[in-house]
Coordinates of C-alpha atoms and ligand atoms in Angstrom, one line a residue:
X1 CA 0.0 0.0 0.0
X2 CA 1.6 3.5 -0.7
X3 CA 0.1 6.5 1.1
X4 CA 0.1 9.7 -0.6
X5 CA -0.4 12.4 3.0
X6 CA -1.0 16.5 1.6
X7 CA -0.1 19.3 4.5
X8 CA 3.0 19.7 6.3
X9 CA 2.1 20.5 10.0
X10 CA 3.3 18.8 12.7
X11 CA -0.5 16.6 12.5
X12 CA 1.1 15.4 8.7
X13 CA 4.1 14.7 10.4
X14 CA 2.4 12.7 13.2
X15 CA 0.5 10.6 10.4
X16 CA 3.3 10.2 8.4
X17 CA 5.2 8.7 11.2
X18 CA 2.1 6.6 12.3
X19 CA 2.2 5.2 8.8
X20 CA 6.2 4.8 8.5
X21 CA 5.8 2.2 11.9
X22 CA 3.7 -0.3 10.0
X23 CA 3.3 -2.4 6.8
X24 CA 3.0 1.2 4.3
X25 CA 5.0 0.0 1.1
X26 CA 5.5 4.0 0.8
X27 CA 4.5 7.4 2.0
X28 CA 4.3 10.6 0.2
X29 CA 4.1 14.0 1.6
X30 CA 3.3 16.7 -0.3
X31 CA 4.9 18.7 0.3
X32 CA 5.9 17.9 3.4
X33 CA 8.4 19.4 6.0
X34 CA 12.0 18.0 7.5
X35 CA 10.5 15.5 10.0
X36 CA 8.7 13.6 7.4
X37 CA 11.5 13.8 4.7
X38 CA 14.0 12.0 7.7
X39 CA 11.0 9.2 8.2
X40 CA 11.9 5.9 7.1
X41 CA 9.4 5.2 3.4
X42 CA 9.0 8.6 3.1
X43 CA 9.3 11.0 0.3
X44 CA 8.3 14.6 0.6
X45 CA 7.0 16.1 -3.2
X46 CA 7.0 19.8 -3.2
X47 CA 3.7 20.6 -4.7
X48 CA 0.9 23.2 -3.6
X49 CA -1.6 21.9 -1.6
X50 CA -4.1 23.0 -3.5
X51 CA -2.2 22.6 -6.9
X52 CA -5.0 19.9 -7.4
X53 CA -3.9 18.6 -11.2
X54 CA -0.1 18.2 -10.1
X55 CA -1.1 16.2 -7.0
X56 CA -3.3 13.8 -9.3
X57 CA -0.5 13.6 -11.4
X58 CA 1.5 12.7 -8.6
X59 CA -0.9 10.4 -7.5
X60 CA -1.0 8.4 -11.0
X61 CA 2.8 8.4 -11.3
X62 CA 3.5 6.9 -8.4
X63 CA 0.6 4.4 -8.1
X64 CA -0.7 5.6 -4.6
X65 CA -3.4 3.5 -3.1
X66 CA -4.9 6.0 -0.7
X67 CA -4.6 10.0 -0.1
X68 CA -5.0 11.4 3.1
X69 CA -5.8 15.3 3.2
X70 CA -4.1 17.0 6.5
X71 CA -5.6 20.9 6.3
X72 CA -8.9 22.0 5.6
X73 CA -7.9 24.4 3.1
X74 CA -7.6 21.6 0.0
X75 CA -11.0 20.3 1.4
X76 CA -12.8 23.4 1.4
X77 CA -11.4 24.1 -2.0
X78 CA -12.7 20.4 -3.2
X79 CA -9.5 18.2 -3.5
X80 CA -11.7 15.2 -2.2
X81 CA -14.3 15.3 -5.1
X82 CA -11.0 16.4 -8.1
X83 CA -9.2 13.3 -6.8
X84 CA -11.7 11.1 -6.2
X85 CA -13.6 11.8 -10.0
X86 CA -10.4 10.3 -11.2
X87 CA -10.9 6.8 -9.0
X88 CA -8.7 7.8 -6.2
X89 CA -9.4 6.4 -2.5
X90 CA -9.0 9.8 -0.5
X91 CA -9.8 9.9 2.8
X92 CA -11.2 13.6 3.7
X93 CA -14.8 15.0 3.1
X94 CA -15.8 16.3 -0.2
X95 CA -16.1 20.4 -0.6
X96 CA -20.1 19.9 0.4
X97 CA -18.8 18.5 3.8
X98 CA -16.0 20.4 4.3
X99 CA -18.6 23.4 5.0
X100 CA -19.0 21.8 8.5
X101 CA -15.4 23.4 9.2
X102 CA -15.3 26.5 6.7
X103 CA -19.0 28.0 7.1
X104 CA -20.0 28.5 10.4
X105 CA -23.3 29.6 9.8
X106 CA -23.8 26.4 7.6
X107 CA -22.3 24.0 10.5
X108 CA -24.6 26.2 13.2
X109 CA -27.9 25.5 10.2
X110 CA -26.8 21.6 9.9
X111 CA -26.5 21.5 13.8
X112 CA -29.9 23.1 15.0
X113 CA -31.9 20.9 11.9
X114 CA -30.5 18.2 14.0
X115 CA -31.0 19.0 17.2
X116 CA -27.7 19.0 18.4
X117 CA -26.9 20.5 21.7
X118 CA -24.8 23.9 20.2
X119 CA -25.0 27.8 21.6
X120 CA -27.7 29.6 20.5
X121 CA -27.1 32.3 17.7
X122 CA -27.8 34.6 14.6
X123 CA -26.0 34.9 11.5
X124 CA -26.0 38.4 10.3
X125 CA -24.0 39.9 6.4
X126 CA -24.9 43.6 8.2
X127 CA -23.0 45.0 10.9
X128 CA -25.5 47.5 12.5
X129 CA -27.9 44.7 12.6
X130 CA -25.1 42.1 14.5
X131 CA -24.4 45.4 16.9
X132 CA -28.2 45.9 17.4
X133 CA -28.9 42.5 18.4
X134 CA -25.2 42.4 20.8
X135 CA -26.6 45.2 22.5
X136 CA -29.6 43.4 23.1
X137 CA -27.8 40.6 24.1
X138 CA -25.2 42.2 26.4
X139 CA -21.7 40.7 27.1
X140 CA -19.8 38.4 27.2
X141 CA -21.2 37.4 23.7
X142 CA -18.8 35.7 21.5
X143 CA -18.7 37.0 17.3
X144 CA -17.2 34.8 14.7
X145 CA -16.5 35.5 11.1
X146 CA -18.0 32.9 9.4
X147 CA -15.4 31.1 7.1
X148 CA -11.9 30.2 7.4
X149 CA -9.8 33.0 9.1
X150 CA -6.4 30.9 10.4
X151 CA -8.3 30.5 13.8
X152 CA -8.3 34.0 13.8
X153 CA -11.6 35.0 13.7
X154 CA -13.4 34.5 16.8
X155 CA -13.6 36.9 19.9
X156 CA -15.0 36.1 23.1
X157 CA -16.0 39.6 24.0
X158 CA -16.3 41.0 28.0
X159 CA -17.6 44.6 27.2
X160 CA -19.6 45.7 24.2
X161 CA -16.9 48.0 22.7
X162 CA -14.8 44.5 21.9
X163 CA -18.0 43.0 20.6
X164 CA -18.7 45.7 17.9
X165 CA -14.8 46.1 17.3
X166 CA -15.1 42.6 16.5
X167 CA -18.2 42.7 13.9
X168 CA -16.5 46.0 12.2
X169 CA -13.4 44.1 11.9
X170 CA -15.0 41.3 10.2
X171 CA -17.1 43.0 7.7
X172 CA -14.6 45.7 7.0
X173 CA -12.7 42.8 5.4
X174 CA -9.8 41.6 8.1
X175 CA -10.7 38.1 7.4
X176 CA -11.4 38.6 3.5
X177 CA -14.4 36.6 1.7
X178 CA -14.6 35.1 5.7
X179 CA -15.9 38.0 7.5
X180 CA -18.8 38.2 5.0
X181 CA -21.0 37.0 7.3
X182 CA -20.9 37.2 11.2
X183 CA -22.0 34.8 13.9
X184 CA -23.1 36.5 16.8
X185 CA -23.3 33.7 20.0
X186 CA -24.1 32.7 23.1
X187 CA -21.1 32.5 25.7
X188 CA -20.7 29.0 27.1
X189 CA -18.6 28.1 30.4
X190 CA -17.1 25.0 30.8
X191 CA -14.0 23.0 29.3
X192 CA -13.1 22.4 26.2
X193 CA -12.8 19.3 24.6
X194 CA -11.8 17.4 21.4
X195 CA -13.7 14.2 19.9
X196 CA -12.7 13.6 16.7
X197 CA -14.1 11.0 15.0
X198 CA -13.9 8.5 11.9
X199 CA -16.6 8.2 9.5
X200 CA -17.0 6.6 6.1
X201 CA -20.3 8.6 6.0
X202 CA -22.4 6.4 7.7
X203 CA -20.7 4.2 10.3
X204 CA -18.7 6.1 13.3
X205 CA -15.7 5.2 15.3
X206 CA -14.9 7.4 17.8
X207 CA -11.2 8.0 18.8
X208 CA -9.7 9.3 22.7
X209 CA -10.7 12.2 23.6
X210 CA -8.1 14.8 23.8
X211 CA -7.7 18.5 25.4
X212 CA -5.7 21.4 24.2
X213 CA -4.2 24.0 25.3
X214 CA -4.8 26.6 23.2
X215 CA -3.9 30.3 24.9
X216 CA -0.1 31.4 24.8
X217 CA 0.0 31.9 28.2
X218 CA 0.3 29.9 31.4
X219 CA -3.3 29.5 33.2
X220 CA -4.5 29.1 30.0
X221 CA -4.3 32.8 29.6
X222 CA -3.4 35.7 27.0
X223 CA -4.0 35.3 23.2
X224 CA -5.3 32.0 21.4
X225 CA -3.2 30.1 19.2
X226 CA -3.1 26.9 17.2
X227 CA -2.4 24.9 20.2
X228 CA 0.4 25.3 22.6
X229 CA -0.1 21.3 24.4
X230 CA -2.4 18.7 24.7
X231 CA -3.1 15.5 25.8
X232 CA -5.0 12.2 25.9
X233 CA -7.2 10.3 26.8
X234 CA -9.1 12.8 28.7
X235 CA -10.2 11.9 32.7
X236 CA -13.1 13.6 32.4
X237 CA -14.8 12.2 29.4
X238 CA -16.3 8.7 30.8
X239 CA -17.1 6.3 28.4
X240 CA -20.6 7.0 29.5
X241 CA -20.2 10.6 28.5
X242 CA -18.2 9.7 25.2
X243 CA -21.5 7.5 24.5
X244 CA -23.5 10.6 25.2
X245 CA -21.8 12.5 22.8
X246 CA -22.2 9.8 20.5
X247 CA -25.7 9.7 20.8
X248 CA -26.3 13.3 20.8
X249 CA -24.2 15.0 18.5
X250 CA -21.9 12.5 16.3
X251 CA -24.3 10.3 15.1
X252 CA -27.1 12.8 14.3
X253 CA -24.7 15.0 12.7
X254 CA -23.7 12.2 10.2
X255 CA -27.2 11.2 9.7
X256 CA -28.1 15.2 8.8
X257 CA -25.2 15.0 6.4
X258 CA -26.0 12.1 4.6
X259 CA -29.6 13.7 4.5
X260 CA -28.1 16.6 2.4
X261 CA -26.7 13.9 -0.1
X262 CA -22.9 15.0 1.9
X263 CA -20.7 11.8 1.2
X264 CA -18.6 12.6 4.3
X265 CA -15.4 10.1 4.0
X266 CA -12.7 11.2 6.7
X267 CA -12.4 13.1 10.4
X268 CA -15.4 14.8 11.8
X269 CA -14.2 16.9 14.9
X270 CA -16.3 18.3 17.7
X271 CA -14.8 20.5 19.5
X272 CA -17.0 20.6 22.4
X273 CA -17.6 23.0 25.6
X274 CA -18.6 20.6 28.9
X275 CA -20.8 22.6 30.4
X276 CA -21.8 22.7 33.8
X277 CA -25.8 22.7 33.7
X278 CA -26.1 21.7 30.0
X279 CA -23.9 18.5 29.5
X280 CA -21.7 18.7 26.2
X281 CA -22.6 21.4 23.7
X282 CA -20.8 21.6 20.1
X283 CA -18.6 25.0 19.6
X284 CA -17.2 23.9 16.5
X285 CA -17.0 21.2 14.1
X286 CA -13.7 20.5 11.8
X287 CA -13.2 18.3 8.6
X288 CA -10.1 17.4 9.5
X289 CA -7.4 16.1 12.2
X290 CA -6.4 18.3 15.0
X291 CA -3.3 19.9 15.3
X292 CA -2.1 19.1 18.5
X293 CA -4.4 16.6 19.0
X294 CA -3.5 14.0 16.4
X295 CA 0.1 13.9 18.0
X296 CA -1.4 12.8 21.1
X297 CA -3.8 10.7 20.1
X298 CA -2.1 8.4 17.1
X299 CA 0.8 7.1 19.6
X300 CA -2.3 5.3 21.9
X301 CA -3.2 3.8 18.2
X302 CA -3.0 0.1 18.3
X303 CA -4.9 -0.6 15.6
X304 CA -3.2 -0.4 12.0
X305 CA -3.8 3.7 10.8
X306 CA -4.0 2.4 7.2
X307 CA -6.4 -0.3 7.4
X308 CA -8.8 2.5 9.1
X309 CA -8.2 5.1 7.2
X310 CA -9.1 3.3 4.3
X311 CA -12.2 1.6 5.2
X312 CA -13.3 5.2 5.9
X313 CA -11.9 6.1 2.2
X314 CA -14.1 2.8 0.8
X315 CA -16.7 2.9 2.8
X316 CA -16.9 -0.3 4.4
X317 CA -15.8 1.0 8.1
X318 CA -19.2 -0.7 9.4
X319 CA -16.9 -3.9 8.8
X320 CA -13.9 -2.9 10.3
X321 CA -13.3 -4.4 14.0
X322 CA -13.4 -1.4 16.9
X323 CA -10.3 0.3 16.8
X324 CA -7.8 -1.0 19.7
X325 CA -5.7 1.2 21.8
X326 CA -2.7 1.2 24.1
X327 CA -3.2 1.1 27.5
X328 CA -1.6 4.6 29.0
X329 CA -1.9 8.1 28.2
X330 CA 0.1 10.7 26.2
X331 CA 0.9 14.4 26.3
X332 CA 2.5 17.0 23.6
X333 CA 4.7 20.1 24.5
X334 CA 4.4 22.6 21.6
X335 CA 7.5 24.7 21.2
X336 CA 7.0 28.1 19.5
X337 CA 8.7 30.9 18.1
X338 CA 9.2 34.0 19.9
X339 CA 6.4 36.5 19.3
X340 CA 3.8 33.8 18.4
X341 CA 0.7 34.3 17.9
X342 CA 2.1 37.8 17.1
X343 CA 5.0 38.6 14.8
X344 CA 7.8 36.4 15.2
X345 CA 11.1 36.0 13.5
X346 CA 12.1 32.8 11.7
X347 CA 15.3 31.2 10.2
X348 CA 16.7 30.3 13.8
X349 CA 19.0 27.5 13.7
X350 CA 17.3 24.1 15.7
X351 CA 19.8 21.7 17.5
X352 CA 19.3 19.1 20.0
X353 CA 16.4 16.6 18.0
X354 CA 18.0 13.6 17.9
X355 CA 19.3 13.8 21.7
X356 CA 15.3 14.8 22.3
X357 CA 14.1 11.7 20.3
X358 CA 17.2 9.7 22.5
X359 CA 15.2 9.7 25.6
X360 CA 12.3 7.4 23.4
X361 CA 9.9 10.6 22.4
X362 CA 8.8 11.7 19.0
X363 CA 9.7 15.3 17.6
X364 CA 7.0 16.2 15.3
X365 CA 8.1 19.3 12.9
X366 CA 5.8 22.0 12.1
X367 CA 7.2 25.2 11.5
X368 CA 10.5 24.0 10.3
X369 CA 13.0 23.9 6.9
X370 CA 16.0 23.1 5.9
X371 CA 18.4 25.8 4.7
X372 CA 22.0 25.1 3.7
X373 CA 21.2 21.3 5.1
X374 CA 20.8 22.7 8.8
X375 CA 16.8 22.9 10.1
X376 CA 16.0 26.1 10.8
X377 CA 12.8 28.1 12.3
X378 CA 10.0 28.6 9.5
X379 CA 7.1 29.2 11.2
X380 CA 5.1 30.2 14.9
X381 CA 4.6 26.9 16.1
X382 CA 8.3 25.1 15.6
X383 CA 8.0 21.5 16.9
X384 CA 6.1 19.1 18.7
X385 CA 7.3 17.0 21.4
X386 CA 5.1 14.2 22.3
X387 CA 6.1 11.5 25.0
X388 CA 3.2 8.4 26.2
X389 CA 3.8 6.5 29.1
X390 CA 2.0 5.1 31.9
X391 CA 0.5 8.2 33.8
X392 CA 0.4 11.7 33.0
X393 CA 3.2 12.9 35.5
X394 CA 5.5 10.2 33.5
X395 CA 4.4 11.5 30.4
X396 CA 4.1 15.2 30.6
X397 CA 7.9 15.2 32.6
X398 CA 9.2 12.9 29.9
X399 CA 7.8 15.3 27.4
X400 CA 9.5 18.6 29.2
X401 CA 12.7 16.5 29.5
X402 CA 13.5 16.5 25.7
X403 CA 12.1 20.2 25.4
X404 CA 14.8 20.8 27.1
X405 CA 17.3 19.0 24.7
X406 CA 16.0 21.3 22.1
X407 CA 17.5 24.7 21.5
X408 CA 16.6 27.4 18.8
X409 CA 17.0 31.3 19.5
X410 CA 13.8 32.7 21.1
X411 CA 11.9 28.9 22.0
X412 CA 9.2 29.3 23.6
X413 CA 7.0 27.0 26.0
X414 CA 4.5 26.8 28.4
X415 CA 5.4 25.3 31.7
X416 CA 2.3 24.0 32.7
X417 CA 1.3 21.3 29.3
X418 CA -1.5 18.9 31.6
X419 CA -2.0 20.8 34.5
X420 CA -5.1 19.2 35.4
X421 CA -4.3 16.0 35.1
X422 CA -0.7 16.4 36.2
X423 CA -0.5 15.1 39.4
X424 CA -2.3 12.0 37.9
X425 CA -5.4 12.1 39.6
X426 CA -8.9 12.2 37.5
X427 CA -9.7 15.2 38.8
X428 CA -9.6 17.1 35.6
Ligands
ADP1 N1 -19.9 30.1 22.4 C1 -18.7 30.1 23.0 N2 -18.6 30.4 24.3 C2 -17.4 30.5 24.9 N3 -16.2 30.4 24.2 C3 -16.3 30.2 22.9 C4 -17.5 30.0 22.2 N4 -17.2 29.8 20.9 C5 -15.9 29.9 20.8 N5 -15.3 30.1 22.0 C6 -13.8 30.1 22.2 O1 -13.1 30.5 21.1 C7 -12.3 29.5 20.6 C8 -12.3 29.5 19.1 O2 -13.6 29.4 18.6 P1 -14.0 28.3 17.4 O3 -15.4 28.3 17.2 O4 -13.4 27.0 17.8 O5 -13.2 28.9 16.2 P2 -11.9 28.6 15.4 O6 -11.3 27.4 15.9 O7 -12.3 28.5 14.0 O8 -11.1 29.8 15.6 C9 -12.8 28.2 21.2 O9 -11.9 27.2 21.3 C10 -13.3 28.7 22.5 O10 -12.3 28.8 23.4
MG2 MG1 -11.6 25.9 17.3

């Protein structure tokens, strides 16, 4: 079987190396970055992700069997449907279902047709309107630009001023064709979770739930970012909640989507707010893998990535046995640039990988390049570092152990990657 992977984020990376660990005659990334070009099988291709006829061609050439799409971009663009007109497995949705991720208007539509537990809101394409109704309303109130915006394009807003800053923003174009429309919604407490599950479009399998870290600071303070840690499994999701969620949200989700004639092959991700009073309420859906969350998760993975990533692509996951895990849990320490989420300089030399990976954790490159053979800096988030183990104080102290291998001018960390499950109690 040769595996043809597009993106090249520290999640590629993590699937690549998945991959490279079983039977995979060959893996492709396209295009790649420095941790998947040093796998073992692997070959990165520097091609566009969305340059869709050169990745088909790739595709042909080189006889792959299945092509797994990383980012949403290519999906929301339709890379599933280009490839798969020509007779290529692909495992990601088709543009129709990538609209779960890059409309969220369209997800909020699909989620209150099916009665899935989600904050309330309204969808407005006129900013005096949004502010009317915010003022209404009253704060905190959360606005989101409705398309893709780089994660960028949600505020949680405390005082009205930030509210209609936010809706001004949107529609006077900081988010492009994204901000053309405005979500205004209700603000949820609770933690945040991540579910992602596998779907062929009609059968589910759900995979560990993870958490991520995802402000800059320590507390889980300051500006959000792509993800600065996470972890799995997730103490506080019981199996009997996981089932609830199941019941609740995944499955009539996929049911809604195959009622809009959506042939939804690939990851559907909930990201999900526990709230106190209400149980588990949807904030988001994505069409894809999370990034940091597939680098925790795939290590637990006992059960062959291929063989489930193409019964999704096929369609016959209903036949696929449940998927097995390892026993024990795993945690990821994001290093970053210095500056991110703000501006931040790149082409810093990084040393100290292999003595990192020495102590038995994997590095997974995401902002990273080679320039004159030596890996340098190319990006806000830089690596990855992911160790599993038997408990979370193993894991997490393993993880921050080969951090501090690691050295690039300017790295940046949190301290406190797990703090609620740290000490290894359940009392997340
Ligand atoms: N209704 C809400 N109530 C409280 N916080 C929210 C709400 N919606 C979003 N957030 C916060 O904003 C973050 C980003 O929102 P999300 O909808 O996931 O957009 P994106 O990931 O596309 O930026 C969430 O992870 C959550 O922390
Ligand atoms: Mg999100």
């Amino acid at each position: 079987m040769k595996v043809l992977i597009i993106g090249s984020g520290g999640r590629e990376h993590a699937l690549a190396w998945k991959l490279s660990q079983s039977d995979v005659e060959q893996i492709v990334c396209v295009p790649g970055n420095g941790g998947t070009a040093a796998l073992k099988r692997c070959e990165n291709v520097p091609l566009a992700v969305d340059d869709f006829q050169g990745i088909g061609q790739c595709v042909q050439e080189r006889q792959i069997s299945l092509v797994v799409v990383g980012p949403e971009l290519p999906l929301s663009l339709g890379i599933s449907d280009y490839l798969r007109s020509q007779g290529i497995p692909v495992f990601g949705p088709t543009q129709a279902g990538a609209q779960i991720e890059a409309s969220k208007s369209w997800a909020k539509e699909l989620m209150q047709s099916a009665g899935v537990p989600t904050a309330a809101a309204q969808t407005f394409t006129d900013a005096n309107a949004a502010k009317a109704y915010i003022r209404a309303q009253g704060v905190p109130v959360v606005v989101k630009a409705d398309g893709l915006a780089a994660g960028k394009g949600v505020t949680v807003a405390t005082t009205l001023a930030q509210a209609e800053a936010a809706v001004d923003a949107a529609f006077g174009g900081t988010f492009g064709l994204a901000g053309e429309k405005v979500l205004v919604e209700e603000y949820l407490t609770g933690q945040e979770v991540s579910v992602l599950v596998l779907t062929d479009g009609v059968s589910v399998q759900l995979l560990l739930p993870a958490q991520d870290h995802k402000r800059i600071g320590e507390g889980d303070t300051g500006a959000n970012t792509g993800g600065m840690g996470a972890y799995a499994p997730v103490p506080l999701v019981t199996p009997a909640l996981m089932d609830q969620i199941q019941r609740e949200i995944i499955e009539p989700v996929v049911m809604a989507l195959q009622q809009r004639g959506i042939d939804y092959r690939g990851v559907l991700y909930a990201g999900l707010m526990l709230t106190p009073k209400g149980g588990p309420k949807v904030i988001e859906f994505n069409c894809r893998f999370g990034d940091p969350e597939t680098q925790v998760i795939l290590p637990l993975l006992e059960t062959p990535l291929e063989d489930l990533l193409l019964a999704c692509a096929e369609q016959r996951l209903a036949q696929a046995p449940p998927i097995r895990w390892k026993t024990g849990v795993a945690a990821c320490v994001v290093t970053a640039a210095q500056g991110y989420p703000g501006a931040y300089t790149k082409g810093q030399a990084i040393s100290g990988i292999e003595q990192a990976e020495g102590l038995g954790v994997a590095v997974f490159q995401a902002g990273t390049k080679f320039r004159d053979q030596q890996l340098v800096t190319d990006g806000g988030r830089v690596l990855g570092v992911t160790a599993w183990g038997e408990n979370f104080a193993q894991a997490i102290a393993e993880a921050y152990a080969a951090v501090e291998q690691i050295h690039y001018e300017g790295k940046y960390y949190r301290r406190d990657i797990g703090y609620r499950v740290r000490a290894g109690s359940a009392t997340c």
